[in-house]
Amino acid sequence: MNFVVSTNLEVSQGNLFALTIIFYLEIICILVIYDLVIIKLYMGVSSCLSKLGQWAIRTKKVSIALYTIRLNYYLLRLSILLRVGWVTYGSSEKNSVWIGISKLSLTKLLLNIFRFIISIPMFLAFLSACFSLKILKGDIVYYLHKLQEFLRDILQIKVNISDIFSRLPALAALITILPSLFFYFYSQKRYVRKIIDKENSQYFEEVVLLYEKLLIWIDNHIYKLSENFNYVIKCQDSIVEIFLKKEVPNYISLAEQQYYIPGDIETFRFVEITDLTEFLEIMSKLSSDRLRKYTRIFSVKRFDIWRLYLLDFPLLNEEEKIERSFYTKKGMGSKLDNRVTSSCDFTQEQIEKRRREELSRLSWSIYDELELLYRFKRVSDSLRKYLYFSRTERLLLKALNKDK
């Protein structure tokens, strides 16, 4: 540390401004490295947990798979908590016209410069520079003594009460005139904003009611879907055999000696979602151009709802995608229909290799969709707490006589 300080002093030649900038750049580098370390640690551990979960699905250890999903979720929450946000990811593919018309105005530019000056890294850099140049003393007792003297001076200020009361009529008149002048000049703006606020509140109310419908739909279906996943995990070997039966022209002759040959997809007890149209209608309305802004405003307040909005809203907008994600009978039929029968016969070695690949791919797919089901459960719990009063809140409202 002493070496760093002495080097900074030598490079800055004792100039406070230059030394502050040097310390600032060093602090930013430390924060960026710290952020990258947290990201890499999370990605590494999360990848290991996902592989463990995939192995658990393959070996039909459902409880272990769900533990890895939960642990991965809480690991994500912890990484977000630990990060300081100096490393961001985003698309840089912006056209030159957009860059040109979206340049910062002079006011925003000055505001950004002011924020930069009063930012915590800059403040720490300035303090470090002051201590290095001995402008400030490192003795905490000295500053406590100064603070004590400052507080004593404030307490000893004498106030002439009669002067204050003598000026009260003028102050009251000024306070009365100012609102009148304000509303005289800004009455139309206020009226316009009231119209916009009223319209926005209607849109936001619609979003809230749609999310309540989504909560009810999830609550009505999530247990049935969990049973379907439990069934799919148990019979994943048979599912792979169905896929191979469709793809391999000589499957019967190769498999009849070693493997049980499954029947048609209709013989399996996959779940059916009877009212999927309602779910699609809710999702399409929440994602529509008319409500997207208000859906985003509502979702961003809760971590689990926000994750569903970011990760799943773009995907869960077609019936076939949803059926396939939840391994319903229709979804499994769609997966099977997409399989193309090979024009060449397989050897025993080729079909064994293909079987291992299909088993690995299916276990990964089930694990990913099981994470989606877990997100649904988290969203259900979060929406219930967000939308409805708890028993404690109702009691407090009644106690305060504010329950309407």
Short mmCIF file of C-alpha atoms in Angstrom, two decimals:
data_model
loop_
_atom_site.label_atom_id
_atom_site.label_comp_id
_atom_site.label_asym_id
_atom_site.label_seq_id
_atom_site.Cartn_x
_atom_site.Cartn_y
_atom_site.Cartn_z
CA MET A 1 0.00 0.00 0.00
CA ASN A 2 2.80 2.39 0.90
CA PHE A 3 4.48 1.57 -2.42
CA VAL A 4 1.28 2.44 -4.32
CA VAL A 5 0.85 5.75 -2.46
CA SER A 6 4.49 6.74 -2.97
CA THR A 7 4.29 5.86 -6.68
CA ASN A 8 1.11 7.90 -7.08
CA LEU A 9 2.72 10.87 -5.34
CA GLU A 10 5.73 10.63 -7.61
CA VAL A 11 3.63 10.41 -10.79
CA SER A 12 1.31 13.26 -9.77
CA GLN A 13 4.21 15.40 -8.48
CA GLY A 14 2.14 16.38 -5.46
CA ASN A 15 -0.73 17.86 -7.50
CA LEU A 16 -4.06 17.26 -5.73
CA PHE A 17 -6.14 17.09 -8.92
CA ALA A 18 -3.76 14.69 -10.70
CA LEU A 19 -3.44 12.51 -7.59
CA THR A 20 -7.25 12.35 -7.23
CA ILE A 21 -7.61 11.22 -10.86
CA ILE A 22 -4.93 8.54 -10.39
CA PHE A 23 -6.63 7.20 -7.25
CA TYR A 24 -9.99 7.31 -9.05
CA LEU A 25 -8.69 5.20 -11.97
CA GLU A 26 -7.18 2.70 -9.53
CA ILE A 27 -10.44 2.41 -7.59
CA ILE A 28 -12.39 1.86 -10.82
CA CYS A 29 -9.95 -0.89 -11.86
CA ILE A 30 -10.39 -2.59 -8.47
CA LEU A 31 -14.18 -2.41 -8.74
CA VAL A 32 -14.15 -3.81 -12.30
CA ILE A 33 -11.85 -6.69 -11.30
CA TYR A 34 -14.02 -7.41 -8.26
CA ASP A 35 -17.15 -7.44 -10.43
CA LEU A 36 -15.52 -9.78 -12.96
CA VAL A 37 -14.41 -12.16 -10.21
CA ILE A 38 -17.95 -12.36 -8.81
CA ILE A 39 -19.35 -12.98 -12.32
CA LYS A 40 -16.80 -15.70 -13.11
CA LEU A 41 -17.31 -17.39 -9.74
CA TYR A 42 -21.07 -17.40 -10.20
CA MET A 43 -20.86 -18.73 -13.77
CA GLY A 44 -18.41 -21.49 -12.74
CA VAL A 45 -20.38 -22.69 -9.72
CA SER A 46 -23.70 -22.36 -11.60
CA SER A 47 -22.35 -24.47 -14.46
CA CYS A 48 -21.24 -27.20 -12.04
CA LEU A 49 -24.64 -27.16 -10.34
CA SER A 50 -26.41 -27.43 -13.69
CA LYS A 51 -24.30 -30.45 -14.65
CA LEU A 52 -25.09 -32.03 -11.30
CA GLY A 53 -28.78 -31.33 -11.88
CA GLN A 54 -28.64 -32.87 -15.35
CA TRP A 55 -26.99 -35.98 -13.90
CA ALA A 56 -29.71 -36.13 -11.22
CA ILE A 57 -32.41 -35.98 -13.90
CA ARG A 58 -30.68 -38.70 -15.90
CA THR A 59 -30.43 -40.98 -12.83
CA LYS A 60 -34.03 -40.09 -11.77
CA LYS A 61 -32.93 -38.40 -8.51
CA VAL A 62 -35.56 -35.66 -8.67
CA SER A 63 -34.91 -34.27 -5.18
CA ILE A 64 -31.23 -33.63 -5.98
CA ALA A 65 -32.18 -31.90 -9.25
CA LEU A 66 -34.58 -29.59 -7.41
CA TYR A 67 -31.97 -28.83 -4.75
CA THR A 68 -29.52 -27.75 -7.47
CA ILE A 69 -32.20 -25.52 -9.05
CA ARG A 70 -32.93 -23.87 -5.69
CA LEU A 71 -29.24 -23.50 -4.90
CA ASN A 72 -28.61 -21.99 -8.32
CA TYR A 73 -31.44 -19.50 -7.72
CA TYR A 74 -30.08 -18.36 -4.34
CA LEU A 75 -26.57 -18.23 -5.78
CA LEU A 76 -27.86 -15.83 -8.44
CA ARG A 77 -29.47 -13.65 -5.75
CA LEU A 78 -26.21 -13.65 -3.77
CA SER A 79 -24.11 -12.72 -6.81
CA ILE A 80 -26.44 -9.79 -7.59
CA LEU A 81 -26.17 -8.66 -3.96
CA LEU A 82 -22.37 -8.86 -3.96
CA ARG A 83 -21.84 -7.17 -7.30
CA VAL A 84 -21.33 -3.41 -7.55
CA GLY A 85 -22.50 -3.15 -11.16
CA TRP A 86 -19.39 -1.74 -12.83
CA VAL A 87 -19.37 -4.47 -15.47
CA THR A 88 -22.40 -4.51 -17.77
CA TYR A 89 -23.35 -6.50 -20.83
CA GLY A 90 -25.42 -5.21 -23.70
CA SER A 91 -25.65 -4.92 -27.44
CA SER A 92 -23.36 -2.32 -29.04
CA GLU A 93 -24.95 -2.67 -32.50
CA LYS A 94 -26.50 0.78 -32.78
CA ASN A 95 -26.80 2.57 -36.08
CA SER A 96 -25.12 5.91 -36.63
CA VAL A 97 -28.44 7.75 -37.11
CA TRP A 98 -29.69 6.66 -33.67
CA ILE A 99 -26.36 7.58 -32.08
CA GLY A 100 -26.57 10.99 -33.72
CA ILE A 101 -30.12 11.87 -32.66
CA SER A 102 -29.77 10.48 -29.14
CA LYS A 103 -26.72 12.54 -28.15
CA LEU A 104 -26.90 13.92 -24.64
CA SER A 105 -28.20 17.46 -24.31
CA LEU A 106 -25.98 20.05 -22.63
CA THR A 107 -28.10 19.85 -19.46
CA LYS A 108 -27.83 16.05 -19.25
CA LEU A 109 -24.13 16.21 -20.03
CA LEU A 110 -23.55 18.69 -17.20
CA LEU A 111 -25.69 16.53 -14.90
CA ASN A 112 -23.62 13.45 -15.75
CA ILE A 113 -20.41 15.39 -15.07
CA PHE A 114 -21.81 16.49 -11.70
CA ARG A 115 -22.75 12.90 -10.84
CA PHE A 116 -19.25 11.83 -11.81
CA ILE A 117 -17.74 14.46 -9.51
CA ILE A 118 -19.88 13.50 -6.49
CA SER A 119 -19.73 9.72 -7.07
CA ILE A 120 -18.49 7.51 -4.26
CA PRO A 121 -15.32 6.38 -6.14
CA MET A 122 -14.42 10.03 -6.81
CA PHE A 123 -15.10 10.94 -3.17
CA LEU A 124 -12.88 8.08 -1.96
CA ALA A 125 -10.19 9.07 -4.45
CA PHE A 126 -10.29 12.69 -3.22
CA LEU A 127 -10.03 11.59 0.42
CA SER A 128 -7.13 9.27 -0.42
CA ALA A 129 -5.35 12.12 -2.22
CA CYS A 130 -5.92 14.50 0.71
CA PHE A 131 -4.57 12.00 3.23
CA SER A 132 -1.58 11.20 1.00
CA LEU A 133 -0.71 14.90 0.70
CA LYS A 134 -1.33 15.34 4.46
CA ILE A 135 -4.01 17.95 3.76
CA LEU A 136 -6.20 15.95 6.11
CA LYS A 137 -4.97 14.35 9.30
CA GLY A 138 -5.43 10.65 9.90
CA ASP A 139 -6.27 11.18 13.56
CA ILE A 140 -9.98 10.42 14.13
CA VAL A 141 -9.90 12.14 17.53
CA TYR A 142 -9.04 15.42 15.80
CA TYR A 143 -12.16 15.27 13.60
CA LEU A 144 -14.38 14.27 16.50
CA HIS A 145 -13.14 17.32 18.38
CA LYS A 146 -13.88 19.56 15.36
CA LEU A 147 -17.38 18.07 15.06
CA GLN A 148 -17.97 18.70 18.76
CA GLU A 149 -16.96 22.35 18.40
CA PHE A 150 -19.23 22.75 15.36
CA LEU A 151 -22.26 21.34 17.19
CA ARG A 152 -21.54 23.54 20.24
CA ASP A 153 -21.47 26.65 18.01
CA ILE A 154 -24.84 25.72 16.48
CA LEU A 155 -26.44 25.21 19.88
CA GLN A 156 -25.16 28.58 21.08
CA ILE A 157 -26.80 30.56 18.25
CA LYS A 158 -29.23 33.12 19.67
CA VAL A 159 -32.54 33.67 17.95
CA ASN A 160 -34.53 36.89 18.27
CA ILE A 161 -38.09 35.54 18.56
CA SER A 162 -39.73 38.99 18.32
CA ASP A 163 -38.05 39.66 14.93
CA ILE A 164 -39.34 36.33 13.59
CA PHE A 165 -42.92 37.05 14.67
CA SER A 166 -42.76 40.56 13.24
CA ARG A 167 -41.94 39.12 9.80
CA LEU A 168 -44.60 36.39 9.87
CA PRO A 169 -47.35 38.44 8.10
CA ALA A 170 -45.04 39.18 5.15
CA LEU A 171 -43.97 35.53 4.97
CA ALA A 172 -47.60 34.37 5.09
CA ALA A 173 -48.53 36.76 2.27
CA LEU A 174 -45.59 35.56 0.19
CA ILE A 175 -46.53 31.91 0.77
CA THR A 176 -50.10 32.71 -0.34
CA ILE A 177 -49.03 34.56 -3.51
CA LEU A 178 -46.44 32.05 -4.73
CA PRO A 179 -48.86 29.13 -5.33
CA SER A 180 -51.22 31.48 -7.16
CA LEU A 181 -48.43 32.65 -9.46
CA PHE A 182 -47.30 29.05 -9.97
CA PHE A 183 -50.74 27.74 -10.95
CA TYR A 184 -51.35 30.84 -13.10
CA PHE A 185 -48.35 30.06 -15.28
CA TYR A 186 -48.50 26.26 -15.07
CA SER A 187 -52.22 25.48 -14.89
CA GLN A 188 -52.38 24.10 -18.45
CA LYS A 189 -49.32 21.93 -17.91
CA ARG A 190 -50.86 20.62 -14.71
CA TYR A 191 -54.14 19.86 -16.51
CA VAL A 192 -52.31 18.04 -19.31
CA ARG A 193 -50.33 15.95 -16.84
CA LYS A 194 -53.48 15.02 -14.94
CA ILE A 195 -54.97 13.66 -18.16
CA ILE A 196 -51.85 11.62 -18.88
CA ASP A 197 -51.68 10.34 -15.29
CA LYS A 198 -55.32 9.27 -15.43
CA GLU A 199 -54.77 7.41 -18.70
CA ASN A 200 -51.58 5.77 -17.39
CA SER A 201 -53.32 4.66 -14.21
CA GLN A 202 -55.95 2.87 -16.32
CA TYR A 203 -53.27 0.99 -18.25
CA PHE A 204 -51.42 0.11 -15.06
CA GLU A 205 -54.64 -1.12 -13.46
CA GLU A 206 -55.18 -3.39 -16.46
CA VAL A 207 -51.66 -4.83 -16.03
CA VAL A 208 -52.28 -5.50 -12.33
CA LEU A 209 -55.51 -7.38 -13.10
CA LEU A 210 -53.79 -9.40 -15.84
CA TYR A 211 -51.06 -10.42 -13.42
CA GLU A 212 -53.75 -11.53 -10.99
CA LYS A 213 -55.22 -13.72 -13.74
CA LEU A 214 -51.73 -15.10 -14.39
CA LEU A 215 -51.39 -15.94 -10.68
CA ILE A 216 -54.72 -17.77 -10.70
CA TRP A 217 -53.77 -19.70 -13.85
CA ILE A 218 -50.42 -20.78 -12.39
CA ASP A 219 -52.03 -21.84 -9.12
CA ASN A 220 -54.60 -23.92 -11.01
CA HIS A 221 -52.02 -25.75 -13.14
CA ILE A 222 -48.66 -25.90 -11.39
CA TYR A 223 -49.34 -29.06 -9.38
CA LYS A 224 -50.59 -30.92 -12.44
CA LEU A 225 -47.51 -29.78 -14.38
CA SER A 226 -45.23 -30.94 -11.55
CA GLU A 227 -46.83 -34.39 -11.76
CA ASN A 228 -46.18 -34.38 -15.50
CA PHE A 229 -42.48 -33.59 -14.95
CA ASN A 230 -42.29 -36.37 -12.39
CA TYR A 231 -43.73 -38.75 -14.98
CA VAL A 232 -41.44 -37.53 -17.80
CA ILE A 233 -38.32 -37.99 -15.65
CA LYS A 234 -39.32 -41.57 -14.84
CA CYS A 235 -39.98 -42.57 -18.44
CA GLN A 236 -37.24 -40.61 -20.22
CA ASP A 237 -35.61 -43.82 -21.48
CA SER A 238 -38.86 -44.79 -23.21
CA ILE A 239 -39.14 -41.28 -24.70
CA VAL A 240 -35.67 -41.64 -26.22
CA GLU A 241 -36.66 -45.02 -27.68
CA ILE A 242 -39.70 -43.38 -29.32
CA PHE A 243 -37.41 -40.77 -30.91
CA LEU A 244 -35.01 -43.46 -32.13
CA LYS A 245 -37.88 -45.53 -33.46
CA LYS A 246 -38.89 -42.53 -35.62
CA GLU A 247 -35.35 -41.65 -36.77
CA VAL A 248 -33.74 -45.05 -37.37
CA PRO A 249 -35.27 -47.04 -40.25
CA ASN A 250 -33.95 -50.40 -38.99
CA TYR A 251 -34.70 -49.67 -35.31
CA ILE A 252 -36.89 -52.75 -34.77
CA SER A 253 -34.24 -55.21 -35.91
CA LEU A 254 -31.54 -53.54 -33.79
CA ALA A 255 -33.54 -52.94 -30.61
CA GLU A 256 -35.74 -56.01 -30.25
CA GLN A 257 -32.98 -58.09 -28.70
CA GLN A 258 -31.88 -55.62 -25.98
CA TYR A 259 -34.53 -52.93 -25.47
CA TYR A 260 -38.23 -52.75 -24.82
CA ILE A 261 -39.91 -51.32 -27.90
CA PRO A 262 -42.42 -48.64 -26.81
CA GLY A 263 -45.82 -48.11 -28.38
CA ASP A 264 -47.21 -44.90 -29.84
CA ILE A 265 -47.04 -41.53 -28.09
CA GLU A 266 -50.77 -41.82 -27.31
CA THR A 267 -50.08 -44.69 -24.90
CA PHE A 268 -48.09 -42.41 -22.56
CA ARG A 269 -49.80 -40.56 -19.69
CA PHE A 270 -48.55 -37.07 -20.53
CA VAL A 271 -50.66 -34.21 -19.12
CA GLU A 272 -52.93 -32.07 -21.26
CA ILE A 273 -53.45 -28.31 -20.71
CA THR A 274 -57.10 -27.73 -21.53
CA ASP A 275 -57.23 -23.93 -21.12
CA LEU A 276 -53.91 -22.91 -22.64
CA THR A 277 -55.70 -20.24 -24.67
CA GLU A 278 -56.29 -18.22 -21.49
CA PHE A 279 -52.58 -18.30 -20.62
CA LEU A 280 -51.62 -17.23 -24.14
CA GLU A 281 -54.13 -14.38 -24.02
CA ILE A 282 -52.71 -13.11 -20.71
CA MET A 283 -49.14 -13.27 -21.98
CA SER A 284 -49.95 -11.62 -25.31
CA LYS A 285 -51.76 -8.74 -23.61
CA LEU A 286 -48.95 -8.17 -21.10
CA SER A 287 -46.43 -8.21 -23.98
CA SER A 288 -48.49 -6.01 -26.30
CA ASP A 289 -47.22 -2.62 -27.45
CA ARG A 290 -50.07 -0.94 -25.57
CA LEU A 291 -49.16 -2.41 -22.15
CA ARG A 292 -45.47 -3.33 -22.44
CA LYS A 293 -44.30 -0.15 -20.70
CA TYR A 294 -46.61 -0.70 -17.72
CA THR A 295 -45.83 -4.43 -17.56
CA ARG A 296 -42.18 -3.50 -17.28
CA ILE A 297 -42.88 -0.93 -14.54
CA PHE A 298 -44.89 -3.50 -12.57
CA SER A 299 -42.40 -6.35 -13.08
CA VAL A 300 -39.21 -4.50 -12.19
CA LYS A 301 -40.24 -4.09 -8.55
CA ARG A 302 -40.00 -7.83 -7.81
CA PHE A 303 -36.99 -9.98 -8.64
CA ASP A 304 -38.91 -13.17 -9.54
CA ILE A 305 -41.51 -11.37 -11.65
CA TRP A 306 -38.74 -9.43 -13.39
CA ARG A 307 -36.89 -12.66 -14.25
CA LEU A 308 -40.05 -14.14 -15.75
CA TYR A 309 -40.55 -10.94 -17.75
CA LEU A 310 -36.98 -10.96 -19.09
CA LEU A 311 -36.41 -14.68 -19.64
CA ASP A 312 -39.79 -16.19 -20.47
CA PHE A 313 -42.10 -13.52 -21.89
CA PRO A 314 -40.34 -13.60 -25.30
CA LEU A 315 -40.57 -17.43 -25.41
CA LEU A 316 -43.99 -18.25 -23.98
CA ASN A 317 -45.96 -16.55 -26.73
CA GLU A 318 -46.85 -19.56 -28.91
CA GLU A 319 -48.98 -22.56 -28.05
CA GLU A 320 -46.51 -25.08 -29.49
CA LYS A 321 -43.59 -23.67 -27.48
CA ILE A 322 -45.56 -23.88 -24.24
CA GLU A 323 -46.75 -27.42 -24.94
CA ARG A 324 -43.19 -28.53 -25.68
CA SER A 325 -41.79 -26.75 -22.61
CA PHE A 326 -44.18 -28.58 -20.27
CA TYR A 327 -43.96 -31.97 -22.04
CA THR A 328 -47.69 -32.25 -22.61
CA LYS A 329 -49.07 -34.96 -24.90
CA LYS A 330 -49.46 -32.43 -27.71
CA GLY A 331 -45.95 -31.07 -27.05
CA MET A 332 -44.41 -34.55 -27.12
CA GLY A 333 -46.28 -35.26 -30.35
CA SER A 334 -44.79 -32.06 -31.79
CA LYS A 335 -41.28 -33.11 -30.70
CA LEU A 336 -41.79 -36.49 -32.37
CA ASP A 337 -43.16 -34.97 -35.59
CA ASN A 338 -40.00 -32.86 -35.93
CA ARG A 339 -37.85 -36.00 -36.03
CA VAL A 340 -36.75 -36.95 -39.54
CA THR A 341 -36.32 -40.60 -40.52
CA SER A 342 -32.81 -41.30 -41.78
CA SER A 343 -32.36 -42.58 -45.32
CA CYS A 344 -29.63 -45.01 -44.23
CA ASP A 345 -29.70 -47.93 -41.84
CA PHE A 346 -27.80 -47.66 -38.56
CA THR A 347 -25.25 -50.08 -37.17
CA GLN A 348 -25.44 -51.24 -33.57
CA GLU A 349 -22.57 -48.91 -32.62
CA GLN A 350 -24.23 -45.94 -34.32
CA ILE A 351 -27.56 -46.44 -32.62
CA GLU A 352 -25.87 -46.83 -29.22
CA LYS A 353 -24.01 -43.58 -29.76
CA ARG A 354 -27.22 -41.89 -30.87
CA ARG A 355 -29.04 -43.22 -27.80
CA ARG A 356 -26.44 -41.76 -25.42
CA GLU A 357 -26.64 -38.38 -27.18
CA GLU A 358 -30.44 -38.34 -27.03
CA LEU A 359 -30.48 -39.28 -23.34
CA SER A 360 -28.03 -36.49 -22.52
CA ARG A 361 -29.95 -33.95 -24.61
CA LEU A 362 -33.28 -34.95 -23.09
CA SER A 363 -31.99 -34.76 -19.50
CA TRP A 364 -30.61 -31.26 -20.17
CA SER A 365 -33.92 -30.23 -21.71
CA ILE A 366 -35.94 -31.56 -18.77
CA TYR A 367 -33.62 -29.78 -16.33
CA ASP A 368 -34.01 -26.46 -18.17
CA GLU A 369 -37.79 -26.74 -18.27
CA LEU A 370 -37.84 -27.77 -14.61
CA GLU A 371 -36.11 -24.45 -13.89
CA LEU A 372 -38.97 -22.76 -15.77
CA LEU A 373 -41.49 -24.57 -13.57
CA TYR A 374 -39.57 -23.42 -10.49
CA ARG A 375 -39.66 -19.83 -11.81
CA PHE A 376 -43.43 -20.18 -12.14
CA LYS A 377 -43.64 -21.26 -8.50
CA ARG A 378 -41.48 -18.31 -7.39
CA VAL A 379 -43.62 -15.92 -9.46
CA SER A 380 -46.78 -17.34 -7.92
CA ASP A 381 -45.45 -16.75 -4.39
CA SER A 382 -44.14 -13.30 -5.27
CA LEU A 383 -47.39 -12.19 -6.94
CA ARG A 384 -49.45 -13.38 -3.99
CA LYS A 385 -47.38 -11.24 -1.62
CA TYR A 386 -47.38 -8.31 -4.06
CA LEU A 387 -51.08 -8.25 -4.97
CA TYR A 388 -52.85 -9.16 -1.75
CA PHE A 389 -52.80 -7.85 1.80
CA SER A 390 -51.30 -10.18 4.37
CA ARG A 391 -53.18 -10.91 7.59
CA THR A 392 -50.81 -8.60 9.51
CA GLU A 393 -51.36 -5.76 7.02
CA ARG A 394 -55.13 -6.15 7.26
CA LEU A 395 -54.98 -5.99 11.06
CA LEU A 396 -52.82 -2.86 10.91
CA LEU A 397 -55.22 -1.20 8.46
CA LYS A 398 -58.16 -1.98 10.68
CA ALA A 399 -56.27 -0.71 13.71
CA LEU A 400 -55.49 2.55 11.92
CA ASN A 401 -59.06 2.73 10.62
CA LYS A 402 -57.87 3.01 7.00
CA ASP A 403 -59.31 -0.16 5.58
CA LYS A 404 -61.65 0.81 2.77
#
